[in-house]
Tab-separated table of C-alpha atoms and ligand atoms in Angstrom:
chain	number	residue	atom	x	y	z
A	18	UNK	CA	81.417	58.686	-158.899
A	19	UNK	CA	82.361	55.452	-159.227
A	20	UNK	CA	85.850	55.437	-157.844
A	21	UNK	CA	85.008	56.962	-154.269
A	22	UNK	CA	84.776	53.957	-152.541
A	23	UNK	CA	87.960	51.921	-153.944
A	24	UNK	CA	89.874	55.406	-153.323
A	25	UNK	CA	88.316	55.627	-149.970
A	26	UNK	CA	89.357	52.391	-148.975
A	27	UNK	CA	92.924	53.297	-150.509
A	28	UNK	CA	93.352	56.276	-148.067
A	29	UNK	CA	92.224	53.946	-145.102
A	30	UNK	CA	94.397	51.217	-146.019
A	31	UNK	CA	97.372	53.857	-146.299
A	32	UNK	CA	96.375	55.683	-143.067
A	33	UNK	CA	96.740	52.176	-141.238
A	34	UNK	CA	100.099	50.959	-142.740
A	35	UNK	CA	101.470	55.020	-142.013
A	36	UNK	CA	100.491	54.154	-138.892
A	37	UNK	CA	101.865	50.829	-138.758
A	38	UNK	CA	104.932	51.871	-139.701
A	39	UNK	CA	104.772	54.833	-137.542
A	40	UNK	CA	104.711	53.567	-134.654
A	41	UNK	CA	105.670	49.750	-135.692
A	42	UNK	CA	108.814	48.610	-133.420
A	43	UNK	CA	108.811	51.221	-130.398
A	44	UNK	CA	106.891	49.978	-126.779
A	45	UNK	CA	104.483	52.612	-125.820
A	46	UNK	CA	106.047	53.582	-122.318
A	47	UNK	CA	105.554	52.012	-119.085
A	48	UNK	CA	101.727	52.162	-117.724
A	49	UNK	CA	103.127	53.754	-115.154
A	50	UNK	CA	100.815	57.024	-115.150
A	51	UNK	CA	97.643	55.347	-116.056
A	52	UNK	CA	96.678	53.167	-113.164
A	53	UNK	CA	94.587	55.537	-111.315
A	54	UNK	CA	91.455	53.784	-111.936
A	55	UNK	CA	87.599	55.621	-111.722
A	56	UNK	CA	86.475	54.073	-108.234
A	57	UNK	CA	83.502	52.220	-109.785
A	58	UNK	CA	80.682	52.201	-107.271
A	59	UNK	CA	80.096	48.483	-107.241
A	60	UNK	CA	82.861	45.698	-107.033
A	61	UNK	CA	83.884	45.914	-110.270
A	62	UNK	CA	85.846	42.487	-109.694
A	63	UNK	CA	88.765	44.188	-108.890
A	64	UNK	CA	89.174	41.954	-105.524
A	65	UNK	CA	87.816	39.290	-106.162
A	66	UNK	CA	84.755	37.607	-107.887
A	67	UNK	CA	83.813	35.303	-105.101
A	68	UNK	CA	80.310	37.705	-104.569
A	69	UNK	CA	78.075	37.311	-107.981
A	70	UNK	CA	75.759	40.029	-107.032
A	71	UNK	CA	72.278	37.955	-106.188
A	72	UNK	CA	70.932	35.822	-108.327
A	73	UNK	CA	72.826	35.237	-111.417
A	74	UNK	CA	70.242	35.100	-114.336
A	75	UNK	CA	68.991	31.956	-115.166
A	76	UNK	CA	70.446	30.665	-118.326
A	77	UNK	CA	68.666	32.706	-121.320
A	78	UNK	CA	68.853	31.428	-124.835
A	79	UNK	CA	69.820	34.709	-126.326
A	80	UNK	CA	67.644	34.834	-129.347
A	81	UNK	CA	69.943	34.894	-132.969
A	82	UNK	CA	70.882	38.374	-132.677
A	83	UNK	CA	70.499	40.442	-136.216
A	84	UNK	CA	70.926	37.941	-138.756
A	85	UNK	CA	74.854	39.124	-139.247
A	86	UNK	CA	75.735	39.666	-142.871
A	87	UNK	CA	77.720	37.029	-144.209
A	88	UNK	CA	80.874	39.088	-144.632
A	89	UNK	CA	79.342	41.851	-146.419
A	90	UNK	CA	79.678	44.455	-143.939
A	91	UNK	CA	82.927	47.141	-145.207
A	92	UNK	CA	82.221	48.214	-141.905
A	93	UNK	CA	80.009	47.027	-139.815
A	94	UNK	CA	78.241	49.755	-137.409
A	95	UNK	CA	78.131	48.506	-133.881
A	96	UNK	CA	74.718	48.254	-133.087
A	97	UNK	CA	72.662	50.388	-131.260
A	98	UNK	CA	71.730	50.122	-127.586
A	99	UNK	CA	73.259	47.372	-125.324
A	100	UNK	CA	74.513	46.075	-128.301
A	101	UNK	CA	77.302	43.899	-126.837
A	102	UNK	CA	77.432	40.585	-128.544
A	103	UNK	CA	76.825	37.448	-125.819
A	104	UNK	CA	79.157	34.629	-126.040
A	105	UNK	CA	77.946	31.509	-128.946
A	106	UNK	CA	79.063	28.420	-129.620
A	107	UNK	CA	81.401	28.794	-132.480
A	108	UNK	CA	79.961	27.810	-135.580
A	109	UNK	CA	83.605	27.500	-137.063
A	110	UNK	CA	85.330	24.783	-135.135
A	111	UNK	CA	84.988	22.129	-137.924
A	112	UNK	CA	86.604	24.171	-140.554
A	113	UNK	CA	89.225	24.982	-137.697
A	114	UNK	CA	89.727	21.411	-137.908
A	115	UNK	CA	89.576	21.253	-141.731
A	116	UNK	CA	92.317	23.882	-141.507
A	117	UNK	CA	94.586	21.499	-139.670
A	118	UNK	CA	94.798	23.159	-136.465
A	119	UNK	CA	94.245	21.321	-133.052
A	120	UNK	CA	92.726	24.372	-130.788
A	121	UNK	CA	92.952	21.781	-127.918
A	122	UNK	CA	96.545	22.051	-128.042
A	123	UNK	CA	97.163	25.415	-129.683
A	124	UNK	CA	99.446	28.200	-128.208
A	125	UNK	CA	100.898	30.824	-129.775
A	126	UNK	CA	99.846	31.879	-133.604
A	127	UNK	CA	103.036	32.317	-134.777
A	128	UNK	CA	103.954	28.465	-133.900
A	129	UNK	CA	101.149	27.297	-136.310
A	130	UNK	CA	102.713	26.008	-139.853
A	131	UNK	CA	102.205	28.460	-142.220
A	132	UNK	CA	99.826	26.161	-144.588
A	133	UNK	CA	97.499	25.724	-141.860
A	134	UNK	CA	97.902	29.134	-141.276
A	135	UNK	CA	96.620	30.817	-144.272
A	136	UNK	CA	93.327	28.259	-144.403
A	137	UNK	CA	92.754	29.895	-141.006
A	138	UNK	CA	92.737	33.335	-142.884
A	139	UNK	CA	89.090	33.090	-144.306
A	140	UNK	CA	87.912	32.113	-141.338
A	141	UNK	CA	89.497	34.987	-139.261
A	142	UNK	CA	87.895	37.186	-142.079
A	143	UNK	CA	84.217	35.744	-141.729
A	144	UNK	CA	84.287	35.824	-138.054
A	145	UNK	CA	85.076	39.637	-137.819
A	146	UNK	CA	82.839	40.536	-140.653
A	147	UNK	CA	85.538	41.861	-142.884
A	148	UNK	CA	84.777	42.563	-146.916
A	149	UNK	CA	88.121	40.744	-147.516
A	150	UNK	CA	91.806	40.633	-146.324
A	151	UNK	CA	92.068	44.218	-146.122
A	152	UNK	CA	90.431	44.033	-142.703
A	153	UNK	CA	93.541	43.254	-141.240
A	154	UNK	CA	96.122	43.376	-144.361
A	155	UNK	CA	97.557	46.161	-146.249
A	156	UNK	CA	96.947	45.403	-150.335
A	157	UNK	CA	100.126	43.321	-151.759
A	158	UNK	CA	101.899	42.678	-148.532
A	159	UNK	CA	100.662	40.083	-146.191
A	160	UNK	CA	103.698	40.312	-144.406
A	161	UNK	CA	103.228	44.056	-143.303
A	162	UNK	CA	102.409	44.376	-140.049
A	163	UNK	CA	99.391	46.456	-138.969
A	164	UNK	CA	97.616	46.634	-135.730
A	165	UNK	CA	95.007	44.165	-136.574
A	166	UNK	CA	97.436	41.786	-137.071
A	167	UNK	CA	98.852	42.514	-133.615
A	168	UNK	CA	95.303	42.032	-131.874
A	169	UNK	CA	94.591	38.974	-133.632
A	170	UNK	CA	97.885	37.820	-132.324
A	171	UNK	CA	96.633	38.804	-128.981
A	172	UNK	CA	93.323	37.529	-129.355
A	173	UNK	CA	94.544	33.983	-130.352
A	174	UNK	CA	97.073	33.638	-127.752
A	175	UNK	CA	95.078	34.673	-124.847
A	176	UNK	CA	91.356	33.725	-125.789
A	177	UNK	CA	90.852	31.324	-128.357
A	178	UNK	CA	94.160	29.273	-127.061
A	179	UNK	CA	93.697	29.930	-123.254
A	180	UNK	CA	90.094	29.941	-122.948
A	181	UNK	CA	87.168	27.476	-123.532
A	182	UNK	CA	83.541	27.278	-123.349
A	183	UNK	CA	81.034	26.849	-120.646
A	184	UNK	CA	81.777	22.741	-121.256
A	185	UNK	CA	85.207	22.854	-121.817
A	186	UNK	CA	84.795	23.092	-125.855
A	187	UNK	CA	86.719	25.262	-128.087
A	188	UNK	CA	86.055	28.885	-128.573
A	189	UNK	CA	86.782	30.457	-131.948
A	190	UNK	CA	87.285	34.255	-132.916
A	191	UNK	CA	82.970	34.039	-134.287
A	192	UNK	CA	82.270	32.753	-130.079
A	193	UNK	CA	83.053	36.574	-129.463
A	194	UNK	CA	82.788	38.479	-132.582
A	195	UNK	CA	79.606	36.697	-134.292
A	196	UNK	CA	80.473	39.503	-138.014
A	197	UNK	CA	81.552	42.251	-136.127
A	198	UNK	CA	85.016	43.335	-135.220
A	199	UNK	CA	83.183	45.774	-132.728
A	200	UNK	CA	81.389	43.374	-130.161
A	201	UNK	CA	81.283	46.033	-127.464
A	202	UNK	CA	78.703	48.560	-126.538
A	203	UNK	CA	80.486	50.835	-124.136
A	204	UNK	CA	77.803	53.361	-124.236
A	205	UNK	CA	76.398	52.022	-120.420
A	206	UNK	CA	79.577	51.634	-118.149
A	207	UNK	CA	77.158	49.950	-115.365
A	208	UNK	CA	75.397	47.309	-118.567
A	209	UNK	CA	79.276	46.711	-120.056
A	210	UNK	CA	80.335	45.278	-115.915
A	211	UNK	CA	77.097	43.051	-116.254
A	212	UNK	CA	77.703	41.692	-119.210
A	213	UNK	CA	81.304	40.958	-118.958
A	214	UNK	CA	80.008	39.107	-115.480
A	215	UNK	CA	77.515	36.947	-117.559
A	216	UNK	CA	79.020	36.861	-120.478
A	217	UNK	CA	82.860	36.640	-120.080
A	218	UNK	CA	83.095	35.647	-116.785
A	219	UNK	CA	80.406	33.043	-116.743
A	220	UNK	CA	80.244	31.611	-119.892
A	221	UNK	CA	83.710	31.625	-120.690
A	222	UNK	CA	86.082	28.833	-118.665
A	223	UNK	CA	90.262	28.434	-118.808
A	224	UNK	CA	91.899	25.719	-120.879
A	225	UNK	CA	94.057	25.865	-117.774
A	226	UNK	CA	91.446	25.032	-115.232
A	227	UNK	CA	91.897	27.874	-112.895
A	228	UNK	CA	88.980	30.255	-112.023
A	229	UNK	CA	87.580	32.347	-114.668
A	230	UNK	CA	87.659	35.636	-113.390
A	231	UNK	CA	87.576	39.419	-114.735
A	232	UNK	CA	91.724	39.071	-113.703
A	233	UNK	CA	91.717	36.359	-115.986
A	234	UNK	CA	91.752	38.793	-119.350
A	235	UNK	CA	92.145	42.482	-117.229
A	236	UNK	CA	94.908	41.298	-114.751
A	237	UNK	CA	94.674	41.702	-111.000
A	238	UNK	CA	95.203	45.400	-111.444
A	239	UNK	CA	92.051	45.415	-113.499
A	240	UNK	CA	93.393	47.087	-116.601
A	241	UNK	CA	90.285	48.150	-119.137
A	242	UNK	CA	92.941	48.834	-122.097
A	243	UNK	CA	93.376	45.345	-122.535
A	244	UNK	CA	94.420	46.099	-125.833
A	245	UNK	CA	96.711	48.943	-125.458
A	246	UNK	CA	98.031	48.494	-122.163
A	247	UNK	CA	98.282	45.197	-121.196
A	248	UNK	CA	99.157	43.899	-125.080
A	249	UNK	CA	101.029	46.821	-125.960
A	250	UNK	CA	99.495	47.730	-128.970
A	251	UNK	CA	99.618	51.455	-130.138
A	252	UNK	CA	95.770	53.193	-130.409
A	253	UNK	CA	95.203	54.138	-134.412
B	310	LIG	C1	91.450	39.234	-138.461
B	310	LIG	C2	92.698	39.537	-139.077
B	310	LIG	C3	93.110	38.864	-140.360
B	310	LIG	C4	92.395	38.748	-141.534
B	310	LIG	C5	90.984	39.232	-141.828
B	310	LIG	C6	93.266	38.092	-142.468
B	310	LIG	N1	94.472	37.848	-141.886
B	310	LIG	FE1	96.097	37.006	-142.771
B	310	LIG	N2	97.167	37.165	-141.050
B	310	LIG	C7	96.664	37.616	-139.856
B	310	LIG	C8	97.681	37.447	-138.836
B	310	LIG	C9	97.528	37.790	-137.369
B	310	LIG	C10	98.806	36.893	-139.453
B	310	LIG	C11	100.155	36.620	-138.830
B	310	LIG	C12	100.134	35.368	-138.040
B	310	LIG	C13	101.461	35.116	-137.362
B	310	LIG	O1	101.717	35.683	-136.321
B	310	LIG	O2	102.248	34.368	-137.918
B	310	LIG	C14	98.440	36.705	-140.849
B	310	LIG	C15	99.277	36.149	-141.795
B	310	LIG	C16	98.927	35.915	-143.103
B	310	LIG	C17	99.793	35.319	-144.083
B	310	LIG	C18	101.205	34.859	-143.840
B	310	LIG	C19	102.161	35.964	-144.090
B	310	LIG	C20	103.580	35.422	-143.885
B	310	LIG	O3	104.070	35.554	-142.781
B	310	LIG	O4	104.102	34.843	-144.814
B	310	LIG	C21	99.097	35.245	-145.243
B	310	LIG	C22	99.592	34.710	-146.581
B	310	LIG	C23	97.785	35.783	-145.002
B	310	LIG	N3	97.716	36.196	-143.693
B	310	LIG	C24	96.782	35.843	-145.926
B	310	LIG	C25	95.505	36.316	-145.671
B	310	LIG	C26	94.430	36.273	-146.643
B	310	LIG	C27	94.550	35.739	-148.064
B	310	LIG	C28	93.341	36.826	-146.039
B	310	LIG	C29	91.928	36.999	-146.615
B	310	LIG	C30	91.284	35.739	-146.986
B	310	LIG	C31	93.740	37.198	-144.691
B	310	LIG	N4	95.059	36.857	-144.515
B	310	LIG	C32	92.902	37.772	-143.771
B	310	LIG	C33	95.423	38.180	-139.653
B	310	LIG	C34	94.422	38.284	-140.591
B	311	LIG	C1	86.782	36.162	-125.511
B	311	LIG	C2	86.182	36.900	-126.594
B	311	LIG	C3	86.999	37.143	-127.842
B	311	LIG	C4	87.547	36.203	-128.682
B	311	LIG	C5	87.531	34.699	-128.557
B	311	LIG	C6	88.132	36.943	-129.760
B	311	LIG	N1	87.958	38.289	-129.582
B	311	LIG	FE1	88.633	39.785	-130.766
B	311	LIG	N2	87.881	41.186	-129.519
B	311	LIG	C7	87.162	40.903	-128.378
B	311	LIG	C8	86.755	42.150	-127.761
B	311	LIG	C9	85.941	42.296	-126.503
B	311	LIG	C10	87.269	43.200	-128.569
B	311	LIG	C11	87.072	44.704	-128.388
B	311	LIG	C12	85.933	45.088	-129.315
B	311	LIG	C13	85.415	46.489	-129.177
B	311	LIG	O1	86.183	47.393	-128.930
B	311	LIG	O2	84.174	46.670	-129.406
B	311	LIG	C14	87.963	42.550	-129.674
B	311	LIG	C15	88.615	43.238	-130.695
B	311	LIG	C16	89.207	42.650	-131.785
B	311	LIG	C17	89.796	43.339	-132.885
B	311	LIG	C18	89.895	44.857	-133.025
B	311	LIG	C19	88.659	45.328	-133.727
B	311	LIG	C20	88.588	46.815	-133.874
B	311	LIG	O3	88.120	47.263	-134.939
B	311	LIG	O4	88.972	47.536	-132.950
B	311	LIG	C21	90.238	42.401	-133.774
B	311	LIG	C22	90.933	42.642	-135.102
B	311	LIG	C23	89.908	41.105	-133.218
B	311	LIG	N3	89.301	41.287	-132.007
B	311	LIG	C24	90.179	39.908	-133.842
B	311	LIG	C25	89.901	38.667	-133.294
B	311	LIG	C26	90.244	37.422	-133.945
B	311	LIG	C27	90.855	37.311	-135.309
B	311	LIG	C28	89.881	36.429	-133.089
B	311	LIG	C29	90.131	34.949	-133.243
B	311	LIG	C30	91.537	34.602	-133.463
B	311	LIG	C31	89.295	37.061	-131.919
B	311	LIG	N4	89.323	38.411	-132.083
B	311	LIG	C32	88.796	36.365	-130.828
B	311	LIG	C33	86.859	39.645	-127.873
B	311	LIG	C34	87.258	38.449	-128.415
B	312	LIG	C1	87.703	36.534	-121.409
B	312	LIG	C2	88.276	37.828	-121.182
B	312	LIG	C3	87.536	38.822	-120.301
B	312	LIG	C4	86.998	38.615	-119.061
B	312	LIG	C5	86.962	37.347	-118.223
B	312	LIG	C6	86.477	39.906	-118.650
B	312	LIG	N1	86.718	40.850	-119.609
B	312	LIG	FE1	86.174	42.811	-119.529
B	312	LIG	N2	86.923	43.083	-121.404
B	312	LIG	C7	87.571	42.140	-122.154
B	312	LIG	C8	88.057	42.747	-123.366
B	312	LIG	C9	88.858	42.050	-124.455
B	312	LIG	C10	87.658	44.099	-123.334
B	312	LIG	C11	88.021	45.171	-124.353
B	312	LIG	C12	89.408	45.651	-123.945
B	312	LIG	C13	90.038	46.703	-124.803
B	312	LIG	O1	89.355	47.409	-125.537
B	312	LIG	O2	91.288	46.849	-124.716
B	312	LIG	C14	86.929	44.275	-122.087
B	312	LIG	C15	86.344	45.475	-121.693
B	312	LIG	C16	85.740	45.676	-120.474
B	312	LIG	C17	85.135	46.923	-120.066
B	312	LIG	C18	84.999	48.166	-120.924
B	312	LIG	C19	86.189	49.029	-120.716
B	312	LIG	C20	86.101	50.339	-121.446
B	312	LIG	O3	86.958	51.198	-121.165
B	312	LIG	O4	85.227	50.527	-122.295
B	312	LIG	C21	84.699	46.758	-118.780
B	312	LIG	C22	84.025	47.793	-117.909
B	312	LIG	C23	85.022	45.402	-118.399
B	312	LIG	N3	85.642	44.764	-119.456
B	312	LIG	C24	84.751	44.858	-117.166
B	312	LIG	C25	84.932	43.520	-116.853
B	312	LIG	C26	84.549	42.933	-115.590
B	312	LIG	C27	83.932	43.699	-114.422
B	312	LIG	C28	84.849	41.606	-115.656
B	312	LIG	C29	84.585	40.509	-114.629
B	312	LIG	C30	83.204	40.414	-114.202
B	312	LIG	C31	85.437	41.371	-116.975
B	312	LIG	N4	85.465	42.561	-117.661
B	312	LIG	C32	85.849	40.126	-117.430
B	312	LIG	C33	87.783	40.822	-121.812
B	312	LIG	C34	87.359	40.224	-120.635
């Protein structure tokens, strides 16, 4: 049939703007309940992160991980093992600067003129390995909000505006995502602390100078739901 996949997308994209609109305006509650945390064995960084446990690799060049798709992916499976995409040097930052936009001085998304805005789109699209728009947008109304929109907000403000690279350089939504929206394998909770140590932690820096740390992105309660709890933004 040759309609299944257009109609299949339709039902997704009107699941997520149902959902959108479902729960669009209204604060999910107060963490309150939530904070019991499991008691992971080692220092998950909780404390502090003064004690990288011994020896902190020496500096592997990752090899090119899985030639990603160029944007072809409708949606891209994460991949299989310790999948976890490392940290890269964003390939992006020139058209970032073709676009307009200044990510030394960036803040907030919203602040950005809206010209420079939407040449920032294709880029956002590229970077998470999205088949078009409709990765974050419902059809015909780019004003809709839907949670993807909400994350990127999130993920603009507090990473690619807040943090840098290992030098000090700009990181771009492609230093995380590299074609996939889902960079994390959180199959192995024990590989998932490591890498955020190496990856996160230590190849990551602050715009703000301060000390990279896993409070830097989980606060000093060490929240996992980054997304949902700390952002705010309502689970699918
Ligand atoms: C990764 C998510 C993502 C993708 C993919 C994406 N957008 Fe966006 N788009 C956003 C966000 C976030 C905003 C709102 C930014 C803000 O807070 O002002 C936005 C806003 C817009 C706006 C401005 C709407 C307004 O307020 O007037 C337009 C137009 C737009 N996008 C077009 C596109 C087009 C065209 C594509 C495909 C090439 C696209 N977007 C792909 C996240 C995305
Ligand atoms: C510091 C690393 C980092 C940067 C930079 C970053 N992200 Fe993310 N992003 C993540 C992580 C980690 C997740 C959670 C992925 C998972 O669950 O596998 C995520 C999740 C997302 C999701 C939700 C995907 C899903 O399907 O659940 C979207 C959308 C997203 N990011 C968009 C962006 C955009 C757009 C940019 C650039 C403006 C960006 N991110 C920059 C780390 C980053
Ligand atoms: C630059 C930001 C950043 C830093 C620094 C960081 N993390 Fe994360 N971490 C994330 C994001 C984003 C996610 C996905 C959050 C979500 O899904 O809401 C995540 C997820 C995780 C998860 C998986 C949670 C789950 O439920 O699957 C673990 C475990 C974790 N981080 C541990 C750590 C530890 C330990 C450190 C310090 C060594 C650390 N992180 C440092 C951004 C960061």
């Amino acid at each position: 049939m040759v309609g299944t996949r257009k109609s299949l997308a339709l039902v997704i994209a009107l699941a997520i703007s149902g959902v959108a609109a479902a729960c669009g305006p209204s604060n999910p509650p107060d963490t309150a309940a939530d904070k019991q945390q499991d008691t992971a064995p080692a220092g998950t960084g909780t404390q502090d992160t003064t004690t990288p446990p011994a020896g902190s690799k020496d500096p592997q060049p990752t090899p090119p991980a899985t030639g990603a798709p160029s944007g072809t992916a409708e949606a891209p499976a994460p991949k299989p093992g310790k999948g976890s995409t490392p940290i890269k040097e964003s390939k992006m930052l020139e058209d970032v600067k073709k676009a307009g936009v200044n990510l030394a001085k960036t803040t907030t998304l919203d602040k950005i003129p809206l010209g420079q805005k939407k040449k920032l789109m294709p880029l956002f699209q590229k970077a998470l390995g999205y088949k078009d728009c409709q990765g974050c947008h419902v059809e015909g109304d780019f004003k809709k909000e839907t949670r993807n929109i909400k994350i990127t907000r999130g993920m603009w403000d507090h990473y690619v505006a807040a943090m840098r690279d290992e030098k000090g350089g700009a990181v771009f939504c492609d230093t995380c995502h590299e074609g996939t929206p889902k960079n994390l394998d959180r199959s192995d909770r024990k590989a998932m602390e490591k890498f955020m140590e190496d990856e996160y932690e230590h190849k990551l820096t602050r715009a703000d100078k301060k000390d990279n740390e896993c409070s830097t992105c989980h606060g000093d309660a060490m929240e996992l739901k980054i997304i949902e709890k700390l952002w705010g933004i309502a689970k699918n």
